[in-house]
Amino acid sequence: MTQTLKPSKTIGIVGLGLIGGSLGLALQKVGYNVHGLTHRSITAARAKKRGLANLISTNHEILQNCSTVILALPLNQLLNPNQNLIDALPINATITDVGSVKEPIVKIWKNLHPKFVGSHPMAGTSQSGVEAGEVNLFNGKAWVTTPDSSTDIEALQTVRELAVDLGCHWISANPADHDQAVALISHLPVLVSAALLKTADNEKSESISNLARALASSGFADTTRIGGGNAELGLSMMANNTEAIIYFLNSYQETLKEFKDTISSKDWNSLRNKLEKTHEIRPDFLNN
Amino acid sequence: MTQTLKPSKTIGIVGLGLIGGSLGLALQKVGYNVHGLTHRSITAARAKKRGLANLISTNHEILQNCSTVILALPLNQLLNPNQNLIDALPINATITDVGSVKEPIVKIWKNLHPKFVGSHPMAGTSQSGVEAGEVNLFNGKAWVTTPDSSTDIEALQTVRELAVDLGCHWISANPADHDQAVALISHLPVLVSAALLKTADNEKSESISNLARALASSGFADTTRIGGGNAELGLSMMANNTEAIIYFLNSYQETLKEFKDTISSKDWNSLRNKLEKTHEIRPDFLNN
């Protein structure tokens, strides 16, 4: 993380949950002046106690002098933005967001603000809320921006600089490609993992069911981590990236059927080849 | 872990890989005298250097004075045991194993030794081989024994005591129930996870494929951990617990189809219920 102080720049963050709170802590650490906007006064009080921003308020006026504003809100609020929020965004400020689906967000926001740039910082934990923010959440992670032909180049450059200041490796992709890629490596895994938990829970024999619960160890814990996560987050992925998710879910079902057919036919050489292949390719997906 | 010294008891361990090596380190720590048998002299030399047992040899005679012998061998060697090994096991010793599938092992070994007790210590890492053993691998984990009606009660008691000495919580189940339960919480997850890696690798568009690799983060890493593990271990599970695995794989496919139908029909209330349910049940499987 760069330690250069940037006292002239004031960044506004709308929403101080896991992502907004982590951004607030990290941006202050690298020298930005941070203004945090939250909806409820109880959240504002807790955010102040945690020092998530230099200045925290429930009043939209706090965004007035910000040169950049990050909308760290849940997907449904990004897709149905509050008019008071839209009105409060300075016309010359760079506006970005943190939503995990980009095409619908970019489509809406390009008409709401001339300097909007879609962003998706690829970080998260199982925690949420005002107590969840962590100063190092973004360090070393990917930060994707999703410009289209109408995106303001200076605004894009501003977001890129901010991502790099946070220690992220910056990636740029068009919104549709981003949504396809995350359907594959982020949204599909949620379903695959949730269905595993549901299958385990469906077991009717009480003795097997109890034994399964007693014996489940790290392998089961790892594979079910994201399927047992925040339901609203999972729902917002599925509801806003439906087509891409169904596409990869079909592909997954075919692949799983191939595995089953190989096992049913006891073709152990073919199964060995498949498992050696998955062992071999996994490191390609662990660059972060 | 109990710290009582038990100098009168000599435990033999056959095989000094991850499981055998970890047992050797842990059993010495709680005061047992450990004799380790390995197949190759190069492994014996490395095991000696790491102190995996008090005495290490490639000669079966090392098992002669052991009151208990743990067969820490891969499944295929447990299912096709070497005659020299069978002949070297003291007739009065308690014999146990560490195989992850129990019904076929118990079926063979109950006819090979009068004091055989099937065991499955539920621990592992992604490592294997003589350098992989860790002294604390078993601490706090489940150790399952799988007696049947012909099992020697004293031998069962001996294995139980050993498991408790290692800090494990001891569970006893019949071999068939064990194999059903691990098919569900250990073997099915390997396939679910491997199929996810294969699906990601199958993506034909180069831009989406590259972006997916660049963006894959902790969620994808967790969900694919066991599907990208040791191929021979995965293969030995599938080949020796085929029926139970196919049964749960069918159940999983049905569950996944239900998730897909819910998403395709955009029934978000039902999807929310499903995801809230998986969130709620996951802690039941995390007792270890």
XYZ file of C-alpha atoms in Angstrom:
576
model
C 0.000 0.000 0.000
C 1.232 3.458 -0.926
C 1.830 5.621 2.121
C 1.877 8.982 0.262
C -0.504 11.440 1.913
C -3.218 12.828 -0.368
C -4.794 15.420 1.934
C -6.302 17.409 -0.918
C -8.583 14.568 -1.990
C -11.864 13.925 -0.213
C -13.577 10.641 -1.015
C -17.232 10.089 -0.167
C -18.433 6.596 0.710
C -22.152 5.854 0.660
C -22.844 2.879 2.937
C -20.470 1.739 5.691
C -21.022 -2.035 5.740
C -18.282 -4.595 5.089
C -17.167 -3.061 1.787
C -17.802 0.625 2.563
C -16.295 0.336 6.039
C -13.205 -1.479 4.749
C -12.779 1.184 2.046
C -13.085 3.911 4.663
C -10.382 2.396 6.860
C -8.041 1.656 3.955
C -8.466 5.032 2.212
C -7.731 6.899 5.451
C -4.635 4.753 5.950
C -3.198 5.807 2.574
C -3.922 9.474 3.292
C -7.295 10.295 1.771
C -9.829 12.383 3.627
C -12.970 10.245 3.864
C -16.606 11.321 4.288
C -19.008 8.494 5.135
C -22.766 8.642 4.543
C -25.055 6.175 6.271
C -28.821 5.897 6.362
C -29.425 5.391 10.066
C -28.068 7.411 12.982
C -27.371 4.274 15.039
C -25.075 3.047 12.250
C -23.432 6.469 12.060
C -22.669 6.319 15.782
C -21.117 2.855 15.514
C -19.174 3.861 12.402
C -17.785 6.895 14.236
C -16.718 4.699 17.136
C -14.872 2.423 14.699
C -13.348 5.390 12.849
C -14.572 4.191 9.453
C -14.297 7.726 8.031
C -12.911 11.127 9.043
C -16.412 12.594 8.961
C -19.625 10.576 9.220
C -23.203 11.743 8.781
C -26.710 10.694 7.819
C -27.045 13.956 5.842
C -26.410 13.832 2.096
C -24.685 17.234 2.271
C -21.585 15.428 3.485
C -20.920 14.440 -0.155
C -20.783 18.075 -1.296
C -17.015 18.580 -1.486
C -16.016 15.071 -2.474
C -13.978 14.658 -5.677
C -14.885 10.946 -5.810
C -17.908 9.139 -4.369
C -18.001 5.349 -3.941
C -21.477 3.843 -3.755
C -20.913 0.912 -1.377
C -24.543 -0.198 -1.367
C -26.309 -3.535 -1.888
C -27.165 -4.374 -5.510
C -30.889 -3.643 -5.177
C -30.165 -0.122 -3.894
C -27.688 0.460 -6.716
C -30.303 -0.673 -9.227
C -33.092 1.389 -7.633
C -31.210 4.450 -6.432
C -32.756 6.943 -4.075
C -33.440 10.319 -5.777
C -31.982 12.233 -2.787
C -28.740 10.353 -3.278
C -28.632 11.067 -7.015
C -29.282 14.764 -6.374
C -26.525 14.915 -3.754
C -23.750 13.641 -6.043
C -21.493 16.543 -7.135
C -21.667 16.908 -10.907
C -17.872 17.108 -11.263
C -17.082 14.191 -8.970
C -16.072 10.743 -10.181
C -18.761 8.256 -9.120
C -18.128 4.547 -8.789
C -19.792 1.566 -7.108
C -18.863 -1.864 -5.758
C -21.704 -4.041 -7.100
C -20.960 -7.644 -8.045
C -23.019 -7.491 -11.273
C -22.100 -4.741 -13.690
C -24.176 -4.659 -16.879
C -27.505 -3.595 -15.291
C -25.752 -1.102 -12.997
C -23.772 0.548 -15.801
C -26.924 0.722 -17.928
C -28.748 2.698 -15.219
C -25.933 4.843 -13.888
C -24.508 6.034 -17.217
C -27.739 7.995 -17.562
C -27.683 9.260 -13.975
C -24.198 10.755 -13.806
C -21.702 11.808 -16.527
C -18.668 10.609 -14.589
C -19.900 7.192 -13.441
C -17.474 4.253 -13.720
C -18.589 0.731 -12.759
C -16.305 -1.039 -10.235
C -16.144 -4.425 -8.587
C -13.463 -4.864 -5.952
C -13.121 -8.672 -5.639
C -13.039 -9.055 -1.879
C -15.370 -10.205 0.845
C -15.662 -12.133 4.070
C -18.566 -13.993 5.639
C -19.263 -10.928 7.795
C -21.510 -7.976 7.036
C -22.586 -4.703 8.660
C -20.905 -1.732 10.267
C -18.702 -3.884 12.525
C -17.362 -5.965 9.619
C -14.978 -3.547 7.874
C -11.283 -4.510 7.816
C -8.433 -2.208 6.843
C -6.637 -4.843 4.740
C -9.646 -6.363 2.959
C -8.616 -5.098 -0.488
C -4.846 -5.381 -0.264
C -3.593 -7.693 -3.030
C -7.071 -8.303 -4.473
C -8.395 -7.590 -7.966
C -10.311 -4.353 -8.559
C -12.268 -4.527 -11.804
C -13.537 -1.437 -13.586
C -16.119 -1.898 -16.343
C -16.049 1.085 -18.695
C -18.076 1.223 -21.897
C -17.716 3.517 -24.924
C -19.358 6.430 -23.099
C -17.210 6.291 -19.953
C -15.310 9.458 -19.011
C -11.584 8.667 -19.364
C -10.483 10.964 -16.544
C -12.993 9.369 -14.174
C -11.729 5.922 -15.155
C -8.170 7.078 -14.470
C -9.233 8.388 -11.032
C -10.784 5.050 -10.041
C -7.751 3.181 -11.310
C -5.454 5.338 -9.179
C -7.637 4.780 -6.125
C -7.602 1.002 -6.662
C -3.814 0.982 -7.014
C -3.458 3.157 -3.883
C -5.429 0.474 -2.006
C -2.936 -2.183 -3.084
C -5.328 -3.788 -5.576
C -4.329 -5.073 -8.972
C -6.479 -3.173 -11.392
C -8.277 -4.965 -14.230
C -10.588 -3.451 -16.819
C -13.245 -5.415 -18.692
C -16.481 -4.653 -20.477
C -19.555 -5.051 -18.238
C -20.971 -8.105 -20.067
C -17.651 -10.007 -19.965
C -17.320 -9.213 -16.266
C -20.795 -10.564 -15.566
C -20.067 -13.782 -17.486
C -16.779 -14.320 -15.650
C -18.238 -13.759 -12.178
C -21.220 -15.978 -13.025
C -18.645 -18.720 -13.559
C -16.214 -18.178 -10.678
C -18.410 -16.524 -8.066
C -22.153 -17.043 -8.621
C -22.162 -20.649 -9.877
C -20.002 -21.748 -6.892
C -22.623 -20.327 -4.497
C -25.268 -22.600 -6.046
C -22.996 -25.637 -6.255
C -22.103 -25.154 -2.607
C -25.657 -24.430 -1.408
C -26.998 -27.523 -3.209
C -24.407 -29.631 -1.376
C -25.638 -28.372 2.001
C -29.250 -28.963 0.954
C -28.423 -32.521 -0.180
C -26.783 -33.271 3.161
C -29.782 -31.854 4.973
C -32.207 -33.903 2.839
C -30.846 -37.257 4.085
C -33.806 -39.104 5.622
C -32.036 -41.799 7.674
C -31.507 -40.376 11.139
C -28.437 -42.493 11.882
C -26.696 -41.487 8.624
C -27.754 -37.887 9.050
C -26.385 -37.676 12.606
C -23.189 -39.458 11.634
C -22.709 -37.109 8.659
C -22.983 -34.103 10.970
C -20.515 -35.642 13.420
C -17.981 -36.599 10.741
C -18.082 -33.523 8.486
C -14.613 -32.018 8.571
C -12.517 -29.422 6.756
C -13.345 -30.649 3.233
C -17.075 -30.243 3.802
C -16.529 -26.933 5.596
C -14.501 -25.515 2.675
C -16.880 -26.712 -0.032
C -19.982 -25.342 1.710
C -18.569 -22.020 2.920
C -20.103 -19.765 0.267
C -23.315 -21.788 -0.075
C -23.977 -21.204 3.625
C -23.267 -17.474 3.418
C -25.512 -14.411 3.353
C -28.822 -15.313 1.657
C -29.638 -11.789 0.434
C -26.230 -11.473 -1.238
C -26.714 -14.804 -3.014
C -30.218 -13.833 -4.039
C -29.076 -10.509 -5.497
C -26.456 -12.322 -7.626
C -29.014 -14.786 -9.001
C -31.694 -12.148 -9.622
C -29.378 -9.772 -11.475
C -27.156 -12.120 -13.470
C -29.740 -14.808 -14.187
C -28.975 -15.559 -17.826
C -25.231 -16.061 -17.362
C -25.781 -18.144 -14.231
C -28.272 -20.466 -15.963
C -25.812 -20.838 -18.851
C -22.981 -21.998 -16.587
C -25.328 -24.061 -14.420
C -26.297 -26.036 -17.540
C -22.636 -26.481 -18.354
C -21.958 -27.618 -14.769
C -24.807 -30.146 -14.873
C -23.363 -31.661 -18.050
C -19.896 -31.881 -16.523
C -21.227 -33.491 -13.363
C -23.160 -36.006 -15.448
C -19.919 -36.913 -17.247
C -18.283 -37.576 -13.879
C -21.243 -39.722 -12.822
C -21.225 -41.717 -16.054
C -17.505 -42.353 -15.648
C -18.034 -43.630 -12.105
C -21.143 -45.663 -12.960
C -19.271 -47.405 -15.737
C -16.278 -47.913 -13.401
C -13.970 -46.369 -15.979
C -11.258 -45.655 -13.420
C -8.611 -44.652 -15.956
C -10.882 -41.959 -17.315
C -11.771 -40.805 -13.791
C -8.060 -40.659 -12.906
C -7.469 -38.468 -15.977
C -10.307 -36.153 -14.991
C -9.082 -35.783 -11.396
C -5.477 -35.288 -12.489
C -6.713 -32.556 -14.815
C -8.646 -30.732 -12.069
C -5.607 -31.016 -9.784
C -3.456 -29.524 -12.539
C -5.699 -26.582 -13.473
C -6.663 -25.324 -10.013
C -3.493 -23.217 -9.510
C -4.428 -21.218 -12.659
C -7.384 -19.828 -10.716
C -5.403 -18.857 -7.626
C -3.510 -15.806 -8.842
C -5.026 -13.525 -6.248
C -3.834 -34.481 24.925
C -3.016 -36.810 27.810
C 0.602 -36.479 28.852
C 0.793 -39.742 30.873
C 3.785 -41.787 29.785
C 2.932 -45.242 28.506
C 6.443 -46.707 28.104
C 5.247 -50.289 28.235
C 3.194 -49.979 25.061
C 4.833 -50.286 21.669
C 2.732 -49.250 18.696
C 3.682 -50.304 15.186
C 2.817 -48.056 12.258
C 2.906 -49.452 8.736
C 3.418 -46.599 6.282
C 4.855 -43.203 7.263
C 3.031 -40.827 4.895
C 0.807 -37.966 6.037
C -1.368 -40.120 8.303
C 1.244 -42.627 9.494
C 3.852 -39.919 10.052
C 1.421 -37.728 11.970
C 0.415 -40.710 14.125
C 4.078 -41.471 14.811
C 4.803 -37.930 15.975
C 1.621 -37.665 18.071
C 1.919 -41.108 19.692
C 5.522 -40.435 20.719
C 4.435 -37.117 22.186
C 1.911 -38.803 24.494
C 4.464 -41.375 25.612
C 4.042 -44.412 23.405
C 7.057 -46.239 21.985
C 6.599 -46.224 18.195
C 8.000 -48.621 15.592
C 7.617 -47.465 11.994
C 7.714 -49.776 8.969
C 8.233 -48.350 5.504
C 8.675 -50.032 2.144
C 11.651 -48.128 0.765
C 14.962 -47.396 2.471
C 15.035 -43.824 1.144
C 11.706 -43.185 2.926
C 13.066 -44.826 6.081
C 16.055 -42.467 6.040
C 13.841 -39.390 5.653
C 11.427 -40.653 8.336
C 14.366 -41.154 10.735
C 15.559 -37.632 10.057
C 12.080 -36.294 10.867
C 11.796 -38.505 13.993
C 8.480 -40.013 12.877
C 9.025 -43.068 15.120
C 11.432 -44.231 17.832
C 12.585 -47.072 15.613
C 12.224 -47.165 11.835
C 12.925 -50.022 9.459
C 12.055 -51.573 6.113
C 12.087 -54.993 7.801
C 8.757 -56.480 8.891
C 10.412 -57.880 12.032
C 10.098 -54.430 13.561
C 6.414 -55.229 14.229
C 7.289 -58.269 16.365
C 6.853 -56.789 19.841
C 4.076 -54.332 19.096
C 0.864 -54.599 21.127
C -0.998 -52.549 18.526
C -0.286 -52.109 14.813
C -1.827 -49.303 12.758
C -1.958 -49.931 9.022
C -1.514 -46.401 7.625
C -1.566 -47.487 3.986
C -3.470 -46.319 0.905
C -6.867 -47.987 0.348
C -5.714 -50.214 -2.500
C -2.917 -51.664 -0.331
C -5.347 -52.230 2.540
C -7.706 -54.024 0.174
C -4.908 -56.090 -1.427
C -2.586 -56.652 1.505
C 0.908 -58.003 1.056
C 1.268 -61.561 2.431
C 4.559 -60.663 4.155
C 2.760 -57.939 6.058
C -0.075 -60.268 7.122
C 2.452 -62.847 8.310
C 4.377 -60.228 10.312
C 1.409 -59.058 12.405
C 1.644 -60.483 15.955
C -1.355 -62.732 16.610
C -2.076 -61.109 20.000
C -1.733 -57.521 18.821
C -4.650 -55.201 18.129
C -4.668 -54.301 14.426
C -6.339 -51.222 13.042
C -6.192 -49.151 9.868
C -6.930 -45.602 8.689
C -8.801 -46.216 5.413
C -11.541 -43.806 4.395
C -13.921 -46.577 3.246
C -14.703 -49.231 5.832
C -17.084 -51.957 4.627
C -14.735 -53.601 2.085
C -11.746 -53.291 4.438
C -13.544 -54.819 7.412
C -14.832 -57.642 5.169
C -11.275 -58.606 4.169
C -9.443 -57.974 7.412
C -11.856 -59.726 9.767
C -10.708 -62.927 8.056
C -7.031 -62.002 8.165
C -6.606 -61.169 11.861
C -8.723 -61.998 14.939
C -8.103 -58.618 16.591
C -8.702 -56.304 13.636
C -10.758 -53.150 14.261
C -11.600 -50.770 11.397
C -10.671 -47.127 12.025
C -11.023 -43.842 10.191
C -9.371 -40.840 11.807
C -11.096 -37.871 10.118
C -8.116 -35.675 9.390
C -6.081 -34.716 6.390
C -4.287 -31.906 4.635
C -3.518 -31.305 0.976
C -0.020 -32.698 1.577
C 1.167 -36.286 1.291
C 4.351 -38.291 1.748
C 7.006 -38.713 4.393
C 7.543 -34.951 4.817
C 3.816 -34.272 5.389
C 3.242 -35.625 8.918
C 2.194 -33.073 11.575
C 2.157 -33.744 15.312
C -1.220 -32.028 15.867
C -3.085 -33.386 12.828
C -5.521 -35.453 14.909
C -6.010 -33.216 17.912
C -9.707 -32.350 18.276
C -10.750 -34.434 15.262
C -13.189 -37.350 15.072
C -11.783 -40.902 15.168
C -14.346 -43.391 13.957
C -14.098 -47.099 14.737
C -16.316 -49.472 12.758
C -16.804 -52.705 14.716
C -19.172 -55.432 13.584
C -20.630 -58.359 15.546
C -17.367 -60.327 15.325
C -15.051 -57.549 16.551
C -12.893 -58.336 19.613
C -14.126 -56.054 22.426
C -10.698 -55.672 24.048
C -9.160 -54.678 20.731
C -11.923 -52.102 20.221
C -11.238 -50.744 23.699
C -7.510 -50.480 22.894
C -8.159 -48.441 19.743
C -10.600 -46.226 21.578
C -8.004 -45.495 24.274
C -5.414 -44.690 21.641
C -7.794 -42.287 19.859
C -8.612 -40.515 23.106
C -4.901 -40.289 23.982
C -4.395 -38.486 20.669
C -7.018 -35.892 21.624
C -9.624 -37.229 19.203
C -13.303 -37.531 19.960
C -14.108 -41.164 19.476
C -17.181 -42.260 17.516
C -18.276 -45.805 16.744
C -20.499 -46.742 13.813
C -21.181 -49.819 11.759
C -19.074 -49.993 8.582
C -21.990 -49.507 6.160
C -23.338 -46.443 7.989
C -19.831 -44.972 8.054
C -19.448 -45.461 4.310
C -22.830 -43.815 3.623
C -22.006 -40.837 5.831
C -18.568 -40.229 4.285
C -20.022 -40.638 0.785
C -22.240 -37.694 1.665
C -19.857 -35.359 3.504
C -16.486 -36.315 2.062
C -16.708 -38.169 -1.277
C -19.627 -36.311 -2.906
C -17.976 -32.938 -2.146
C -14.847 -34.060 -4.050
C -16.949 -34.621 -7.185
C -19.014 -31.462 -6.770
C -15.814 -29.488 -6.374
C -13.932 -31.217 -9.219
C -16.864 -30.675 -11.611
C -16.767 -26.959 -10.797
C -13.089 -26.762 -11.777
C -13.776 -28.740 -14.949
C -16.689 -26.428 -15.863
C -14.488 -23.371 -15.420
C -11.794 -24.984 -17.544
C -14.334 -25.887 -20.277
C -15.192 -22.238 -21.024
C -14.426 -21.707 -24.723
C -14.345 -17.892 -24.941
C -10.741 -16.849 -24.368
C -11.647 -13.420 -22.962
C -14.127 -14.868 -20.418
C -11.752 -17.701 -19.558
C -8.820 -15.332 -18.906
C -11.004 -12.954 -16.933
C -12.385 -15.834 -14.840
C -8.830 -16.896 -13.961
C -7.898 -13.321 -13.065
C -11.002 -12.715 -10.944
C -11.309 -16.043 -9.108
C -10.963 -15.250 -5.414
C -11.422 -16.880 -2.015
C -14.924 -18.240 -2.738
C -13.720 -20.156 -5.778
C -10.569 -21.244 -3.941
C -12.579 -22.675 -1.025
C -15.153 -24.425 -3.184
C -12.546 -26.082 -5.414
C -10.015 -27.042 -2.737
C -10.879 -30.725 -2.458
C -11.769 -31.148 -6.136
C -8.249 -30.040 -7.012
C -6.619 -32.383 -4.483
C -4.772 -35.672 -4.816
C -6.202 -37.602 -7.787
C -5.306 -41.089 -6.502
C -7.028 -40.414 -3.170
C -10.182 -39.227 -4.943
C -10.063 -42.232 -7.254
C -9.739 -44.680 -4.361
C -12.831 -43.174 -2.706
C -14.921 -43.444 -5.887
C -13.721 -46.965 -6.713
C -14.390 -48.360 -3.238
C -17.576 -46.594 -2.216
C -19.214 -46.432 -5.638
C -22.788 -47.342 -4.764
C -23.178 -44.844 -1.921
C -21.523 -42.101 -3.974
C -23.830 -42.652 -6.957
C -26.806 -42.598 -4.587
C -25.883 -39.189 -3.158
C -24.786 -37.876 -6.545
C -28.311 -38.586 -7.833
C -29.748 -36.802 -4.832
C -27.392 -33.857 -5.434
C -28.384 -33.620 -9.107
C -32.061 -33.436 -8.125
C -31.366 -30.730 -5.563
C -29.324 -28.708 -8.035
C -32.119 -29.010 -10.601
C -34.559 -27.626 -8.010
C -32.274 -24.621 -7.518
C -32.066 -24.125 -11.291
C -35.841 -24.364 -11.749
C -36.348 -21.806 -8.987
C -33.917 -19.411 -10.680
C -35.265 -20.035 -14.201
C -38.790 -19.255 -13.023
C -37.469 -16.195 -11.139
C -39.189 -17.375 -7.973
C -37.020 -15.197 -5.743
C -39.011 -15.786 -2.563
C -38.474 -19.504 -2.880
C -34.762 -18.985 -3.645
C -34.451 -16.736 -0.598
C -36.012 -19.494 1.537
C -33.590 -22.067 0.151
C -30.533 -19.864 0.755
C -31.695 -18.905 4.240
C -32.088 -22.612 4.969
C -28.553 -23.491 3.799
C -27.196 -20.566 5.831
C -29.047 -21.887 8.887
C -28.020 -25.549 8.634
C -24.313 -25.163 7.866
C -23.229 -24.738 11.520
C -24.737 -28.192 12.283
C -21.964 -29.695 10.153
C -19.125 -27.789 11.786
C -18.823 -29.562 15.114
C -15.249 -30.589 14.574
